[in-house]
Short mmCIF file of C-alpha atoms and ligand atoms in Angstrom, two decimals:
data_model
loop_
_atom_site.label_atom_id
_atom_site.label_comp_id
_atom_site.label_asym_id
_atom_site.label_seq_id
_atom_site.Cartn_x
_atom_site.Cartn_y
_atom_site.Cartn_z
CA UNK A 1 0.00 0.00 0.00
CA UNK A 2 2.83 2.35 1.21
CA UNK A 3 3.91 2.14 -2.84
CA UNK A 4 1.03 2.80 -4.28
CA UNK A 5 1.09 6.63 -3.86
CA UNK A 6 4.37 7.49 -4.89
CA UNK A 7 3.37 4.96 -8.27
CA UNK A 8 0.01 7.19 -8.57
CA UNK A 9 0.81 10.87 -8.55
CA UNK A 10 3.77 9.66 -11.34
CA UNK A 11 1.16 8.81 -13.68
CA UNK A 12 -0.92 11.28 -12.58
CA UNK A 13 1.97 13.75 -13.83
CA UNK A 14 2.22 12.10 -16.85
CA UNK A 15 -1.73 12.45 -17.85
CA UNK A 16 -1.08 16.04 -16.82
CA UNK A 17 1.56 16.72 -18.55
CA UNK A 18 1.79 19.29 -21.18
CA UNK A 19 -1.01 20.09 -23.68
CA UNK A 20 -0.10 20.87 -27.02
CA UNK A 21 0.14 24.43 -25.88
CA UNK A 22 3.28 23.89 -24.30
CA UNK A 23 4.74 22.99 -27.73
CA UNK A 24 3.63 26.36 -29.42
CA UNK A 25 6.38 28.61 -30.89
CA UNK A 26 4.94 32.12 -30.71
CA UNK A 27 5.56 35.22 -32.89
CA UNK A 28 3.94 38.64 -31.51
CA UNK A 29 3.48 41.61 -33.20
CA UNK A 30 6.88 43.12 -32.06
CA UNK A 31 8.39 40.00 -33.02
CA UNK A 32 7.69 40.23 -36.68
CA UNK A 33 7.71 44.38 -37.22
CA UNK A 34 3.48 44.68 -37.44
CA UNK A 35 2.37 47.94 -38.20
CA UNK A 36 -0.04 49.49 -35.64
CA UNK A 37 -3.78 48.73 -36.23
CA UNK A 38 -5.62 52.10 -37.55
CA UNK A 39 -8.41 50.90 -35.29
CA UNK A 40 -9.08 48.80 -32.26
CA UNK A 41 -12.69 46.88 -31.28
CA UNK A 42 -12.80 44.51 -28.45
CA UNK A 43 -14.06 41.24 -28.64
CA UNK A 44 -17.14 40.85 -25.74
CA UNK A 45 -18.61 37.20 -26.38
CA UNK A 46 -15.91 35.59 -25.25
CA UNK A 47 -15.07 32.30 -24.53
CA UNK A 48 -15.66 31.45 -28.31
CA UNK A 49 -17.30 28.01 -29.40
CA UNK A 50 -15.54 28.10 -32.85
CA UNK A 51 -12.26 28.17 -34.63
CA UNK A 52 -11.96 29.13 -38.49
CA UNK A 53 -9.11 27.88 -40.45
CA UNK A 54 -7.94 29.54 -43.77
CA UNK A 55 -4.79 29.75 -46.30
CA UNK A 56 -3.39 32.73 -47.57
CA UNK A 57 -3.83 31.40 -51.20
CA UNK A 58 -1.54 34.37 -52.53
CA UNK A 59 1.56 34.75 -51.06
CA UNK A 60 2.86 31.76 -51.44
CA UNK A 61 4.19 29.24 -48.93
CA UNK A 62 7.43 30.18 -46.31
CA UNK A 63 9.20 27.53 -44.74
CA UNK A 64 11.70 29.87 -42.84
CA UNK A 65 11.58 32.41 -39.98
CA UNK A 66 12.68 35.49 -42.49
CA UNK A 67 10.37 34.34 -45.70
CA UNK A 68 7.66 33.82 -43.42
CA UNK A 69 7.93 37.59 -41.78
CA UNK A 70 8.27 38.42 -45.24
CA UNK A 71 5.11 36.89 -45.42
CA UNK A 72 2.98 38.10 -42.39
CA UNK A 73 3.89 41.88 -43.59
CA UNK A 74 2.90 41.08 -46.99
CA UNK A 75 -0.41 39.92 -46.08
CA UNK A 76 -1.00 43.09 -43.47
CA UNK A 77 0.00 45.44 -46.39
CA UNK A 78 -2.69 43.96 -48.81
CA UNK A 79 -5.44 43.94 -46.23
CA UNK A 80 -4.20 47.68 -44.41
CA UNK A 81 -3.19 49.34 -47.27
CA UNK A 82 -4.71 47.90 -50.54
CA UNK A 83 -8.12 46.59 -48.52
CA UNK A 84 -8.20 49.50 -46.37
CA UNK A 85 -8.99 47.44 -43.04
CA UNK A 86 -7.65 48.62 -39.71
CA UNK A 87 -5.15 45.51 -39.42
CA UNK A 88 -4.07 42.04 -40.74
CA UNK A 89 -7.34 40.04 -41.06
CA UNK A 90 -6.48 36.92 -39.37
CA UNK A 91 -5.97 36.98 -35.31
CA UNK A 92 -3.08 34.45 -36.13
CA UNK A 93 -1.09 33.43 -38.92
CA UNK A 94 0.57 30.37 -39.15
CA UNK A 95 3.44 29.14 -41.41
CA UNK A 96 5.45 26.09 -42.59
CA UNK A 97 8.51 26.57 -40.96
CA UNK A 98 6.18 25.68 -37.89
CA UNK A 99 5.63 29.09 -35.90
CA UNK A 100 2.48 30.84 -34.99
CA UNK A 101 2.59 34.80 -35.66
CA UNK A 102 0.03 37.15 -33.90
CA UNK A 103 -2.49 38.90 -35.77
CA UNK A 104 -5.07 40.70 -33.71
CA UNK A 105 -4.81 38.71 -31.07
CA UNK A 106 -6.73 36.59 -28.24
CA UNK A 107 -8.76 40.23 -27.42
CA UNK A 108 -9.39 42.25 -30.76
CA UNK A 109 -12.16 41.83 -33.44
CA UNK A 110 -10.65 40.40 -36.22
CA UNK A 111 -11.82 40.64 -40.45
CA UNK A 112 -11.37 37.20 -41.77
CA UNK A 113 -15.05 35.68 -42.33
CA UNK A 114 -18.35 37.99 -42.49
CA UNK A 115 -20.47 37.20 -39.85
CA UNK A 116 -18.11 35.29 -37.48
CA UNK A 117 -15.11 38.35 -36.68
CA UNK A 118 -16.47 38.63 -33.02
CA UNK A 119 -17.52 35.18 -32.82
CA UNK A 120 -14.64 32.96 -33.83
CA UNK A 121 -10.72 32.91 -34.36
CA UNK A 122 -9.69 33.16 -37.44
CA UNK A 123 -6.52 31.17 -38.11
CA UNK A 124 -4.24 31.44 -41.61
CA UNK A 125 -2.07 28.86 -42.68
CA UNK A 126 0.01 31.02 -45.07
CA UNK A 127 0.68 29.65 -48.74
CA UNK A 128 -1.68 27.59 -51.68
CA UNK A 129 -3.12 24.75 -50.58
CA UNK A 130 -5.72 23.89 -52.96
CA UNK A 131 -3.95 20.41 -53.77
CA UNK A 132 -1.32 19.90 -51.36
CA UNK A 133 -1.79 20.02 -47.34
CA UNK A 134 0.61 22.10 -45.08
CA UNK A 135 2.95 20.52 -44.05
CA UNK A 136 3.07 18.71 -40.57
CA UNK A 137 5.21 21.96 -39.03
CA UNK A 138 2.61 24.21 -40.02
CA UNK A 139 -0.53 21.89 -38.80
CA UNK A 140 1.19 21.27 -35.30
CA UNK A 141 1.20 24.43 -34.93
CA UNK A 142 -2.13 25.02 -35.59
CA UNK A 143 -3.19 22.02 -33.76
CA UNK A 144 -1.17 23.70 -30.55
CA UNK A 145 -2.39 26.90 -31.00
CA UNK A 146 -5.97 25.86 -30.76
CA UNK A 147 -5.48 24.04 -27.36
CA UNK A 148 -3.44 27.09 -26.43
CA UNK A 149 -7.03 28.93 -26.72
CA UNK A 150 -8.65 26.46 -24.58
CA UNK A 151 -6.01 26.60 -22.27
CA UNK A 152 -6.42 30.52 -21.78
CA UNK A 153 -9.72 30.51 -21.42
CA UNK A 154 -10.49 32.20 -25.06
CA UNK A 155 -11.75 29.11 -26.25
CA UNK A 156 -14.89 26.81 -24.78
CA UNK A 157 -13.56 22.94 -24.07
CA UNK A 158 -16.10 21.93 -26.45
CA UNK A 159 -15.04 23.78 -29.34
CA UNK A 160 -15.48 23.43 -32.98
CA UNK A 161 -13.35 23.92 -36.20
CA UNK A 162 -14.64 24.59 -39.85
CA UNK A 163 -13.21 26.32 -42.49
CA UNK A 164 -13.51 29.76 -44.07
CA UNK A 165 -15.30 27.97 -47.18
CA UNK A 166 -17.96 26.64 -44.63
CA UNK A 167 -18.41 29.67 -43.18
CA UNK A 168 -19.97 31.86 -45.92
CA UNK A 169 -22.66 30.80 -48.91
CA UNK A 170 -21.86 28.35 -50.71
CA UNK A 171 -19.06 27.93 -52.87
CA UNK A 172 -18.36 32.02 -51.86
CA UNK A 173 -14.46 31.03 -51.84
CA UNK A 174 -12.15 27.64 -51.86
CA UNK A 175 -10.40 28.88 -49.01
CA UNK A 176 -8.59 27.01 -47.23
CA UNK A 177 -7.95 24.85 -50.72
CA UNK A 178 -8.77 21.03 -50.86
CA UNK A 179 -5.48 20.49 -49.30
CA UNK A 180 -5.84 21.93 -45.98
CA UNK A 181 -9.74 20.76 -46.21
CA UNK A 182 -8.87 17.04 -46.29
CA UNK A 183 -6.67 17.17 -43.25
CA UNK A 184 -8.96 19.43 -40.90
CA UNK A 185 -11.94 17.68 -41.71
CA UNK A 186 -10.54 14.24 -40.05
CA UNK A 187 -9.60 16.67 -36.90
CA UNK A 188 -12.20 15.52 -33.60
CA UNK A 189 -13.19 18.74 -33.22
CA UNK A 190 -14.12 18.98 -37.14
CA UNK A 191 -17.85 20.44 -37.58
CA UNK A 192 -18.99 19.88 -40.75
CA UNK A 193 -21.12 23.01 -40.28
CA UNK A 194 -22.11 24.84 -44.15
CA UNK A 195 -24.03 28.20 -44.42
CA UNK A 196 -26.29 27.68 -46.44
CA UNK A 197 -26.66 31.10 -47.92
CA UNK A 198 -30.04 31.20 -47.31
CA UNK A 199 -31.96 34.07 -45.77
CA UNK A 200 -32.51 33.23 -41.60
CA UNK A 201 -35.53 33.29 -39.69
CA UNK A 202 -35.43 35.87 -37.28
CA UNK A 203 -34.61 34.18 -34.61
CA UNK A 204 -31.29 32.52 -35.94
CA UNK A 205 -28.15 34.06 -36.41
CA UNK A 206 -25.10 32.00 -38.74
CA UNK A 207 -23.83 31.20 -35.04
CA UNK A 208 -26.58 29.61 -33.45
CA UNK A 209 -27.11 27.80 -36.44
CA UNK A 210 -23.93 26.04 -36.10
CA UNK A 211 -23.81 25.41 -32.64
CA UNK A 212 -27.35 23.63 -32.89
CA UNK A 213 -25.96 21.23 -35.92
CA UNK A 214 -22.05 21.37 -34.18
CA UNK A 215 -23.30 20.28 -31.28
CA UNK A 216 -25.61 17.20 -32.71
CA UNK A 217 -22.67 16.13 -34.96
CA UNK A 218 -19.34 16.50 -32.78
CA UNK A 219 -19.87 14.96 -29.32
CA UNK A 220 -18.88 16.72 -25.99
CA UNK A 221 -15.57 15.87 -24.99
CA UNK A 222 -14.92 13.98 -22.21
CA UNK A 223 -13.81 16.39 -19.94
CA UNK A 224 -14.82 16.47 -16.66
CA UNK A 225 -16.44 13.28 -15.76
CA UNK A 226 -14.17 11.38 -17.81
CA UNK A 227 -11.59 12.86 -16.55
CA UNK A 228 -12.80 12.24 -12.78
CA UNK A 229 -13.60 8.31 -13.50
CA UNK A 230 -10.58 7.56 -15.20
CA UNK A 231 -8.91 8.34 -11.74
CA UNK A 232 -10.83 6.00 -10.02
CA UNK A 233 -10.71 3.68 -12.18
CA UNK A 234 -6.83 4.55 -12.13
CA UNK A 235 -6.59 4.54 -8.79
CA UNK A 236 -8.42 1.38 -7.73
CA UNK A 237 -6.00 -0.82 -10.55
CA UNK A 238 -3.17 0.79 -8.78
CA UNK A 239 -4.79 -0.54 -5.51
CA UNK A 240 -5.50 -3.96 -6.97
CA UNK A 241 -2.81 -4.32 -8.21
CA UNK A 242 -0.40 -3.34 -4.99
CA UNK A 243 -2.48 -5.39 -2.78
C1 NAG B 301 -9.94 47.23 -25.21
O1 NAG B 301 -9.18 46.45 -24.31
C2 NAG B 301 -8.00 47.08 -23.85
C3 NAG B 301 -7.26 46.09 -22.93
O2 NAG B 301 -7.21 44.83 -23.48
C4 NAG B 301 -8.34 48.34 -23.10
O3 NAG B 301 -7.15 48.99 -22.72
C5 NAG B 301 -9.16 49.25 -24.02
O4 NAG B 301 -9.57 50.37 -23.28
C6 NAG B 301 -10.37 48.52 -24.54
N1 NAG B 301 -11.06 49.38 -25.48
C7 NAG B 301 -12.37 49.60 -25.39
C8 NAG B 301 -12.94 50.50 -26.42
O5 NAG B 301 -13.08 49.08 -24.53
C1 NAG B 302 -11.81 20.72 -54.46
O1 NAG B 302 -12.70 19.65 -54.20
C2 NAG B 302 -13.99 19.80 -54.76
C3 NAG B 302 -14.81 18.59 -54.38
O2 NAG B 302 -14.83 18.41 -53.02
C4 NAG B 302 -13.89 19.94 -56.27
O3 NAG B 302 -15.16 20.19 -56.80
C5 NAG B 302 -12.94 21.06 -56.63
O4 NAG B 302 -12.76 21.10 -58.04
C6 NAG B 302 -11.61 20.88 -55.95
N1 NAG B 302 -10.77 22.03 -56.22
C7 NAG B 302 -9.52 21.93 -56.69
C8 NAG B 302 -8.80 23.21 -56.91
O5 NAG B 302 -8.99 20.85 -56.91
C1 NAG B 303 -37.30 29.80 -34.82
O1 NAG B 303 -38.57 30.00 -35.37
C2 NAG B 303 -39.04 28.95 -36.19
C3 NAG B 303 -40.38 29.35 -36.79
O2 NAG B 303 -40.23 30.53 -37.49
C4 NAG B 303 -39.17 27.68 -35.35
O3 NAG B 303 -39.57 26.60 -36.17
C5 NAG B 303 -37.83 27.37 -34.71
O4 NAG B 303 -37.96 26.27 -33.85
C6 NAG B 303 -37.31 28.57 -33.94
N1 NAG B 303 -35.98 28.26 -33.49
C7 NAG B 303 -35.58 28.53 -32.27
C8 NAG B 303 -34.15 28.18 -31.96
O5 NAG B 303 -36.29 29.03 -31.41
#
């Protein structure tokens, strides 16, 4: 019995142990050279229930820390100078050679899908992916920069990811390309969510649309209870098994 505890809280630290989040290698705005926003608007519905992924399409793809700054300034130039818009579009911007690079942020309203800036993150995996995926580097960090959300309390547990193409009409762009599409779609927290482009009834908005289907298609995770039985259980194996 006397071993059992010592044997317990080391596997206890191990199902603890980091989240992806830990593994995130994060750019701010200092760290690339952004150009202040023209304009600031806070986000107020926070924590968010969804995540939107797009591509950049146009630049292309960076698989190293100076192409990819290259890159980040390129895209806030088209959408602050040539667009107009008070900052990059995206709050994050993600690229091949595996780093994440801040937008607007966990806290500012952001210009990447009609209809979902104050309700969902907008995430850019920078370069053409209509046929080919990103590359693992570049989905990782995605992948860790979505649990980082969750982690910090931006992000509900039970979360859900589409795609910029899901989130407008239908067939309004391609974004995030085929390539990116056949990866995130076998993600757990995939929604298969489409607007349908159709006008709503008054008392729907795009959002509560997809939470009601979200929710039927993606289960709950497991969190809490789950979490709390596999302990138990856990604990009573341990018990069994030191006995
Ligand atoms: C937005 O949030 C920042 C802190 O995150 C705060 O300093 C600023 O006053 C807020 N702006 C408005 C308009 O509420
Ligand atoms: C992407 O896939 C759809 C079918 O899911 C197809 O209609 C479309 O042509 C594809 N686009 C490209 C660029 O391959
Ligand atoms: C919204 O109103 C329609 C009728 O116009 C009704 O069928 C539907 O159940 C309502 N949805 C909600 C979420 O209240």
């Amino acid at each position: 019995m006397k071993t059992i505890w010592p044997i317990y809280s080391l596997l206890l630290t191990a199902i603890n142990a980091q989240s992806l989040c830990d593994k995130a290698s994060f750019v701010d705005r200092a760290g690339w050279g952004g150009r202040e926003p023209t304009s600031i608007t806070n986000l107020t519905r926070k924590p968010f229930s969804f995540y939107v992924i797009h591509h950049s399409y146009d630049p292309p793809n960076c698989y190293d820390d100076t192409s990819c700054i290259e890159r980040v300034k390129q895209i806030q130039d088209l959408h602050q100078t040539t667009f107009g818009w008070a900052d990059v579009g995206y709050h994050f911007l993600v690229g091949e050679n595996g780093k994440v690079y801040e937008g607007r942020g966990w806290n500012r309203q952001a210009a990447h899908s009609p209809g979902w800036n104050d309700d969902a993150f907008g995430i850019c995996i920078m370069g053409d992916f209509r046929t080919a995926p990103p590359n693992e580097k570049a989905l990782n960090a995605v992948r860790s920069w979505i649990d980082c959300g969750i982690k910090h309390g931006h992000v509900k547990e039970d979360y859900y990811i589409i795609t910029h193409r899901q989130s407008q009409r239908p067939g309004y762009t391609e974004c995030p390309g085929n390539g990116t599409m056949d990866v995130v779609n076998k993600w757990p927290r995939y929604c298969s969510f489409q607007n349908p482009g159709t006008p709503l009834d008054a008392n729907e908005t795009l959002l509560s649309l997809a939470n009601n289907f979200c929710g039927k298609e993606v289960p709950s995770p497991s969190s809490a209870s789950t979490y709390f039985i596999t302990h138990v259980i856990l604990f009573f194996l341990l018990l069994i098994y030191s006995l």
